[in-house]
PDB file of C-alpha atoms in Angstrom:
ATOM      1  CA  MET A   1     143.816 -61.225 -44.360  1.00  0.00           C
ATOM      2  CA  ILE A   2     140.877 -61.228 -46.585  1.00  0.00           C
ATOM      3  CA  THR A   3     139.692 -63.680 -44.201  1.00  0.00           C
ATOM      4  CA  GLU A   4     139.940 -61.777 -40.840  1.00  0.00           C
ATOM      5  CA  ILE A   5     138.061 -58.679 -42.760  1.00  0.00           C
ATOM      6  CA  VAL A   6     135.142 -61.030 -43.834  1.00  0.00           C
ATOM      7  CA  ILE A   7     135.195 -62.216 -40.245  1.00  0.00           C
ATOM      8  CA  LEU A   8     135.084 -58.544 -38.756  1.00  0.00           C
ATOM      9  CA  ALA A   9     132.470 -57.367 -41.067  1.00  0.00           C
ATOM     10  CA  MET A  10     129.950 -60.455 -40.245  1.00  0.00           C
ATOM     11  CA  ILE A  11     130.943 -59.705 -36.444  1.00  0.00           C
ATOM     12  CA  ALA A  12     129.822 -55.845 -37.201  1.00  0.00           C
ATOM     13  CA  ALA A  13     126.566 -56.806 -39.438  1.00  0.00           C
ATOM     14  CA  PHE A  14     125.334 -59.159 -36.375  1.00  0.00           C
ATOM     15  CA  LEU A  15     125.867 -56.469 -34.032  1.00  0.00           C
ATOM     16  CA  GLY A  16     124.257 -53.519 -35.879  1.00  0.00           C
ATOM     17  CA  LEU A  17     121.199 -56.119 -36.337  1.00  0.00           C
ATOM     18  CA  ARG A  18     121.131 -57.120 -32.707  1.00  0.00           C
ATOM     19  CA  LEU A  19     121.460 -53.227 -31.659  1.00  0.00           C
ATOM     20  CA  TYR A  20     119.004 -52.105 -34.171  1.00  0.00           C
ATOM     21  CA  SER A  21     116.432 -55.141 -33.098  1.00  0.00           C
ATOM     22  CA  VAL A  22     116.741 -53.633 -29.220  1.00  0.00           C
ATOM     23  CA  LEU A  23     116.552 -50.395 -30.194  1.00  0.00           C
ATOM     24  CA  GLY A  24     113.330 -50.822 -32.675  1.00  0.00           C
ATOM     25  CA  ARG A  25     111.420 -53.065 -29.744  1.00  0.00           C
ATOM     26  CA  ARG A  26     112.333 -50.323 -27.216  1.00  0.00           C
ATOM     27  CA  SER A  27     110.982 -47.093 -29.180  1.00  0.00           C
ATOM     28  CA  GLU A  28     107.709 -49.466 -29.962  1.00  0.00           C
ATOM     29  CA  HIS A  29     107.317 -50.172 -26.669  1.00  0.00           C
ATOM     30  CA  GLU A  30     107.839 -46.093 -25.361  1.00  0.00           C
ATOM     31  CA  GLU A  31     105.372 -45.075 -28.494  1.00  0.00           C
ATOM     32  CA  GLU A  32     102.632 -47.518 -26.696  1.00  0.00           C
ATOM     33  CA  VAL A  33     102.432 -45.439 -23.296  1.00  0.00           C
ATOM     34  CA  VAL A  34     102.335 -42.352 -24.696  1.00  0.00           C
ATOM     35  CA  PRO A  35      99.107 -40.886 -24.288  1.00  0.00           C
ATOM     36  CA  HIS A  36      96.821 -39.583 -27.260  1.00  0.00           C
ATOM     37  CA  ARG A  37      95.993 -35.880 -27.071  1.00  0.00           C
ATOM     38  CA  PHE A  38      92.439 -36.349 -26.236  1.00  0.00           C
ATOM     39  CA  GLU A  39      92.414 -39.159 -23.471  1.00  0.00           C
ATOM     40  CA  ARG A  40      91.932 -38.778 -20.194  1.00  0.00           C
ATOM     41  CA  ALA A  41      94.459 -36.410 -17.881  1.00  0.00           C
ATOM     42  CA  ASP A  42      96.366 -39.077 -15.609  1.00  0.00           C
ATOM     43  CA  THR A  43      99.622 -37.378 -15.435  1.00  0.00           C
ATOM     44  CA  PRO A  44      99.967 -34.402 -13.228  1.00  0.00           C
ATOM     45  CA  ALA A  45     100.033 -31.733 -15.555  1.00  0.00           C
ATOM     46  CA  GLN A  46      97.453 -32.599 -17.201  1.00  0.00           C
ATOM     47  CA  ALA A  47      95.242 -33.037 -14.268  1.00  0.00           C
ATOM     48  CA  GLU A  48      96.283 -29.466 -12.998  1.00  0.00           C
ATOM     49  CA  ASN A  49      94.824 -28.292 -16.218  1.00  0.00           C
ATOM     50  CA  ALA A  50      91.424 -30.675 -15.741  1.00  0.00           C
ATOM     51  CA  PRO A  51      88.317 -28.743 -15.036  1.00  0.00           C
ATOM     52  CA  ARG A  52      87.820 -28.598 -11.185  1.00  0.00           C
ATOM     53  CA  PRO A  53      84.591 -29.467  -9.126  1.00  0.00           C
ATOM     54  CA  ALA A  54      82.262 -26.850  -8.226  1.00  0.00           C
ATOM     55  CA  ARG A  55      82.546 -26.067  -4.619  1.00  0.00           C
ATOM     56  CA  GLN A  56      80.003 -28.420  -2.660  1.00  0.00           C
ATOM     57  CA  PRO A  57      77.591 -26.685  -0.236  1.00  0.00           C
ATOM     58  CA  VAL A  58      78.074 -26.921   3.409  1.00  0.00           C
ATOM     59  CA  VAL A  59      76.115 -30.110   4.647  1.00  0.00           C
ATOM     60  CA  LEU A  60      75.521 -30.480   8.570  1.00  0.00           C
ATOM     61  CA  ARG A  61      75.307 -33.884   9.739  1.00  0.00           C
ATOM     62  CA  GLY A  62      73.971 -34.981  13.345  1.00  0.00           C
ATOM     63  CA  ASN A  63      76.906 -35.183  14.717  1.00  0.00           C
ATOM     64  CA  ASP A  64      78.123 -31.533  14.067  1.00  0.00           C
ATOM     65  CA  ASN A  65      76.258 -30.476  17.235  1.00  0.00           C
ATOM     66  CA  ALA A  66      74.165 -27.976  15.716  1.00  0.00           C
ATOM     67  CA  ALA A  67      70.533 -27.297  16.675  1.00  0.00           C
ATOM     68  CA  PRO A  68      68.279 -27.554  13.455  1.00  0.00           C
ATOM     69  CA  ALA A  69      67.220 -24.023  13.968  1.00  0.00           C
ATOM     70  CA  SER A  70      71.003 -22.902  13.782  1.00  0.00           C
ATOM     71  CA  GLU A  71      71.723 -24.513  10.604  1.00  0.00           C
ATOM     72  CA  ALA A  72      70.912 -21.536   8.444  1.00  0.00           C
ATOM     73  CA  GLY A  73      73.383 -19.145  10.345  1.00  0.00           C
ATOM     74  CA  VAL A  74      75.912 -21.760  10.362  1.00  0.00           C
ATOM     75  CA  ARG A  75      75.703 -22.422   6.749  1.00  0.00           C
ATOM     76  CA  ALA A  76      75.572 -18.125   6.245  1.00  0.00           C
ATOM     77  CA  ILE A  77      78.686 -18.027   8.452  1.00  0.00           C
ATOM     78  CA  ALA A  78      80.307 -21.022   6.208  1.00  0.00           C
ATOM     79  CA  ALA A  79      79.783 -19.159   3.095  1.00  0.00           C
ATOM     80  CA  ALA A  80      81.139 -15.773   4.496  1.00  0.00           C
ATOM     81  CA  SER A  81      83.974 -17.623   6.030  1.00  0.00           C
ATOM     82  CA  PRO A  82      85.587 -20.490   3.606  1.00  0.00           C
ATOM     83  CA  GLY A  83      87.930 -21.611   6.375  1.00  0.00           C
ATOM     84  CA  PHE A  84      85.039 -21.951   9.310  1.00  0.00           C
ATOM     85  CA  ASP A  85      84.672 -25.425  10.413  1.00  0.00           C
ATOM     86  CA  LEU A  86      82.065 -26.097  12.756  1.00  0.00           C
ATOM     87  CA  LEU A  87      83.884 -28.991  14.915  1.00  0.00           C
ATOM     88  CA  GLY A  88      86.859 -27.206  14.582  1.00  0.00           C
ATOM     89  CA  PHE A  89      85.040 -24.229  15.878  1.00  0.00           C
ATOM     90  CA  LEU A  90      83.488 -26.135  19.154  1.00  0.00           C
ATOM     91  CA  GLU A  91      86.669 -27.797  19.990  1.00  0.00           C
ATOM     92  CA  GLY A  92      88.303 -24.009  19.970  1.00  0.00           C
ATOM     93  CA  ALA A  93      85.098 -22.916  21.933  1.00  0.00           C
ATOM     94  CA  LYS A  94      85.696 -25.559  24.659  1.00  0.00           C
ATOM     95  CA  GLY A  95      89.537 -24.582  25.074  1.00  0.00           C
ATOM     96  CA  ALA A  96      88.370 -20.913  25.533  1.00  0.00           C
ATOM     97  CA  TYR A  97      85.739 -21.825  28.150  1.00  0.00           C
ATOM     98  CA  ALA A  98      88.270 -23.510  30.070  1.00  0.00           C
ATOM     99  CA  MET A  99      91.001 -20.738  29.636  1.00  0.00           C
ATOM    100  CA  ILE A 100      88.499 -17.731  30.563  1.00  0.00           C
ATOM    101  CA  LEU A 101      87.431 -19.731  33.451  1.00  0.00           C
ATOM    102  CA  GLU A 102      90.776 -20.349  34.756  1.00  0.00           C
ATOM    103  CA  ALA A 103      91.615 -16.643  34.246  1.00  0.00           C
ATOM    104  CA  PHE A 104      88.728 -15.420  35.887  1.00  0.00           C
ATOM    105  CA  TRP A 105      89.175 -17.649  38.802  1.00  0.00           C
ATOM    106  CA  LYS A 106      92.849 -16.788  38.881  1.00  0.00           C
ATOM    107  CA  GLY A 107      92.172 -13.015  38.661  1.00  0.00           C
ATOM    108  CA  ASP A 108      94.242 -13.030  35.384  1.00  0.00           C
ATOM    109  CA  LYS A 109      93.256  -9.849  33.574  1.00  0.00           C
ATOM    110  CA  ASP A 110      95.518  -9.951  30.859  1.00  0.00           C
ATOM    111  CA  THR A 111      94.252 -13.154  29.440  1.00  0.00           C
ATOM    112  CA  LEU A 112      90.609 -12.082  30.013  1.00  0.00           C
ATOM    113  CA  ARG A 113      91.238  -8.799  27.868  1.00  0.00           C
ATOM    114  CA  GLU A 114      92.461 -10.920  25.088  1.00  0.00           C
ATOM    115  CA  LEU A 115      89.803 -13.347  25.054  1.00  0.00           C
ATOM    116  CA  THR A 116      86.774 -11.406  25.948  1.00  0.00           C
ATOM    117  CA  ASP A 117      84.670  -8.423  24.686  1.00  0.00           C
ATOM    118  CA  GLY A 118      85.216  -5.084  26.293  1.00  0.00           C
ATOM    119  CA  ASP A 119      81.689  -5.521  27.856  1.00  0.00           C
ATOM    120  CA  VAL A 120      82.331  -9.106  29.196  1.00  0.00           C
ATOM    121  CA  TYR A 121      85.849  -8.136  30.276  1.00  0.00           C
ATOM    122  CA  GLU A 122      84.705  -5.366  32.330  1.00  0.00           C
ATOM    123  CA  SER A 123      82.128  -7.638  34.256  1.00  0.00           C
ATOM    124  CA  PHE A 124      84.711  -9.806  35.102  1.00  0.00           C
ATOM    125  CA  ALA A 125      87.134  -7.498  36.081  1.00  0.00           C
ATOM    126  CA  GLN A 126      84.458  -5.941  38.244  1.00  0.00           C
ATOM    127  CA  ALA A 127      83.629  -9.439  40.253  1.00  0.00           C
ATOM    128  CA  ILE A 128      87.603  -9.882  40.385  1.00  0.00           C
ATOM    129  CA  ASP A 129      88.023  -6.646  42.057  1.00  0.00           C
ATOM    130  CA  ALA A 130      84.964  -7.237  44.514  1.00  0.00           C
ATOM    131  CA  ARG A 131      86.666 -10.288  45.547  1.00  0.00           C
ATOM    132  CA  GLU A 132      90.108  -9.003  45.891  1.00  0.00           C
ATOM    133  CA  GLU A 133      88.530  -6.597  48.160  1.00  0.00           C
ATOM    134  CA  ALA A 134      86.737  -8.970  50.389  1.00  0.00           C
ATOM    135  CA  GLY A 135      89.799 -10.800  50.823  1.00  0.00           C
ATOM    136  CA  GLU A 136      88.629 -13.867  49.386  1.00  0.00           C
ATOM    137  CA  THR A 137      89.953 -16.350  46.369  1.00  0.00           C
ATOM    138  CA  LEU A 138      88.404 -19.178  44.444  1.00  0.00           C
ATOM    139  CA  ASP A 139      90.125 -22.554  44.264  1.00  0.00           C
ATOM    140  CA  ASN A 140      87.901 -23.918  41.426  1.00  0.00           C
ATOM    141  CA  ARG A 141      88.477 -26.703  39.293  1.00  0.00           C
ATOM    142  CA  LEU A 142      86.930 -27.579  35.990  1.00  0.00           C
ATOM    143  CA  ILE A 143      86.577 -31.178  36.004  1.00  0.00           C
ATOM    144  CA  ARG A 144      85.173 -32.030  32.783  1.00  0.00           C
ATOM    145  CA  ILE A 145      82.991 -30.700  29.802  1.00  0.00           C
ATOM    146  CA  GLU A 146      80.470 -32.705  29.237  1.00  0.00           C
ATOM    147  CA  ASP A 147      78.830 -31.478  26.185  1.00  0.00           C
ATOM    148  CA  ALA A 148      79.400 -28.310  23.743  1.00  0.00           C
ATOM    149  CA  THR A 149      76.152 -27.450  21.476  1.00  0.00           C
ATOM    150  CA  VAL A 150      75.312 -24.731  19.358  1.00  0.00           C
ATOM    151  CA  ARG A 151      72.632 -22.916  20.713  1.00  0.00           C
ATOM    152  CA  SER A 152      72.016 -20.323  17.726  1.00  0.00           C
ATOM    153  CA  ALA A 153      74.285 -18.677  15.017  1.00  0.00           C
ATOM    154  CA  ASP A 154      73.964 -15.738  12.714  1.00  0.00           C
ATOM    155  CA  LEU A 155      75.624 -13.540  10.394  1.00  0.00           C
ATOM    156  CA  ASP A 156      75.217  -9.904  10.836  1.00  0.00           C
ATOM    157  CA  GLY A 157      76.655  -7.991   7.921  1.00  0.00           C
ATOM    158  CA  ARG A 158      80.277  -9.551   8.500  1.00  0.00           C
ATOM    159  CA  ILE A 159      79.982 -10.123  11.982  1.00  0.00           C
ATOM    160  CA  ALA A 160      79.523 -13.701  13.184  1.00  0.00           C
ATOM    161  CA  ARG A 161      78.116 -14.644  16.795  1.00  0.00           C
ATOM    162  CA  ILE A 162      77.541 -18.330  17.592  1.00  0.00           C
ATOM    163  CA  ALA A 163      76.195 -19.241  21.327  1.00  0.00           C
ATOM    164  CA  VAL A 164      77.367 -22.328  22.495  1.00  0.00           C
ATOM    165  CA  LEU A 165      75.983 -24.016  25.631  1.00  0.00           C
ATOM    166  CA  PHE A 166      78.370 -25.503  27.814  1.00  0.00           C
ATOM    167  CA  VAL A 167      77.317 -28.067  30.296  1.00  0.00           C
ATOM    168  CA  ALA A 168      80.515 -29.026  32.438  1.00  0.00           C
ATOM    169  CA  ASP A 169      81.254 -30.259  36.059  1.00  0.00           C
ATOM    170  CA  ILE A 170      83.342 -27.570  38.191  1.00  0.00           C
ATOM    171  CA  ALA A 171      84.467 -28.140  41.668  1.00  0.00           C
ATOM    172  CA  ALA A 172      83.717 -24.621  43.249  1.00  0.00           C
ATOM    173  CA  VAL A 173      85.384 -23.602  46.471  1.00  0.00           C
ATOM    174  CA  THR A 174      85.815 -19.756  48.091  1.00  0.00           C
ATOM    175  CA  ARG A 175      88.703 -19.223  50.588  1.00  0.00           C
ATOM    176  CA  SER A 176      89.026 -16.184  52.992  1.00  0.00           C
ATOM    177  CA  ALA A 177      92.055 -14.278  53.382  1.00  0.00           C
ATOM    178  CA  GLU A 178      93.256 -16.903  55.805  1.00  0.00           C
ATOM    179  CA  GLY A 179      92.759 -19.757  53.662  1.00  0.00           C
ATOM    180  CA  ASN A 180      89.921 -21.010  55.231  1.00  0.00           C
ATOM    181  CA  VAL A 181      86.874 -22.471  53.173  1.00  0.00           C
ATOM    182  CA  VAL A 182      84.002 -19.833  52.897  1.00  0.00           C
ATOM    183  CA  ALA A 183      81.791 -21.754  50.461  1.00  0.00           C
ATOM    184  CA  GLY A 184      81.629 -24.846  48.205  1.00  0.00           C
ATOM    185  CA  SER A 185      83.641 -28.093  48.491  1.00  0.00           C
ATOM    186  CA  LEU A 186      86.094 -29.742  46.103  1.00  0.00           C
ATOM    187  CA  ASP A 187      84.768 -33.026  46.767  1.00  0.00           C
ATOM    188  CA  ASP A 188      81.677 -32.362  45.027  1.00  0.00           C
ATOM    189  CA  ALA A 189      81.395 -31.075  41.434  1.00  0.00           C
ATOM    190  CA  ILE A 190      78.484 -29.278  40.498  1.00  0.00           C
ATOM    191  CA  GLU A 191      76.718 -29.048  37.034  1.00  0.00           C
ATOM    192  CA  SER A 192      77.238 -25.944  35.294  1.00  0.00           C
ATOM    193  CA  ARG A 193      75.192 -24.883  32.341  1.00  0.00           C
ATOM    194  CA  ASP A 194      76.292 -21.642  30.424  1.00  0.00           C
ATOM    195  CA  VAL A 195      75.397 -20.238  27.548  1.00  0.00           C
ATOM    196  CA  TRP A 196      78.603 -18.375  25.761  1.00  0.00           C
ATOM    197  CA  THR A 197      78.215 -16.382  22.568  1.00  0.00           C
ATOM    198  CA  PHE A 198      81.308 -15.713  20.862  1.00  0.00           C
ATOM    199  CA  ARG A 199      81.745 -12.972  18.113  1.00  0.00           C
ATOM    200  CA  ARG A 200      84.237 -12.481  15.101  1.00  0.00           C
ATOM    201  CA  ASN A 201      84.497 -10.487  11.821  1.00  0.00           C
ATOM    202  CA  VAL A 202      84.480 -12.681   9.386  1.00  0.00           C
ATOM    203  CA  ASP A 203      86.835 -10.479   7.058  1.00  0.00           C
ATOM    204  CA  ALA A 204      89.502 -10.101  10.036  1.00  0.00           C
ATOM    205  CA  ALA A 205      92.691 -11.826   9.369  1.00  0.00           C
ATOM    206  CA  ASP A 206      92.647 -12.884  12.902  1.00  0.00           C
ATOM    207  CA  PRO A 207      90.911 -16.385  13.195  1.00  0.00           C
ATOM    208  CA  ASN A 208      90.166 -15.979  16.932  1.00  0.00           C
ATOM    209  CA  TRP A 209      86.742 -15.671  18.323  1.00  0.00           C
ATOM    210  CA  VAL A 210      86.106 -13.580  21.435  1.00  0.00           C
ATOM    211  CA  LEU A 211      83.575 -13.934  23.987  1.00  0.00           C
ATOM    212  CA  ASP A 212      80.691 -11.534  23.250  1.00  0.00           C
ATOM    213  CA  GLU A 213      78.007 -12.499  25.904  1.00  0.00           C
ATOM    214  CA  THR A 214      77.912 -14.844  28.664  1.00  0.00           C
ATOM    215  CA  ASP A 215      74.287 -16.033  30.228  1.00  0.00           C
ATOM    216  CA  GLU A 216      73.121 -19.278  32.085  1.00  0.00           C
ATOM    217  CA  GLY A 217      71.837 -22.360  30.497  1.00  0.00           C
TER     218      GLY A 217
END
């Protein structure tokens, strides 16, 4: 009986030493990876509290498609509207160019009213009315937009305006009420150069720009 007690005591002591040894080494290992108070903030919580770098100024590169003379205006617009992106604007402008042309050719006044300023809309609407009175229709095709370049940019108060030169290939055909070709041809695309000016209030919740003015390039 005494022998069994001695054996059990020895086993318990051995297990206790093994458990202490394992826990002790683990504690020492955990203490090594705990960062000190003044070390660099590497954890997410510390990174959130770390000082944030100051906002960098807008830098226009050669592929930004902005003429040097318009850089000051683009910078002013970007400063007043932090979400403004020049390349994104130009992509949107090309989309608007295609939509407005298609709407004008089809006589879609509702779309034109949404995308254009009042004066521009009236000009388009009058041309559509005159075309309908003559019994003519347009069968035009926008083949491709070759280029879209910022011609000018300015910020007048809180109103931003950017003029874009579009160089596009357009196949234009005018048909009579009977469907006969009056002018043009779908086989020969003609280069079109248009300068369209887009306007937006930088304080407006609506991020969309409207066509404010049209001119030949």
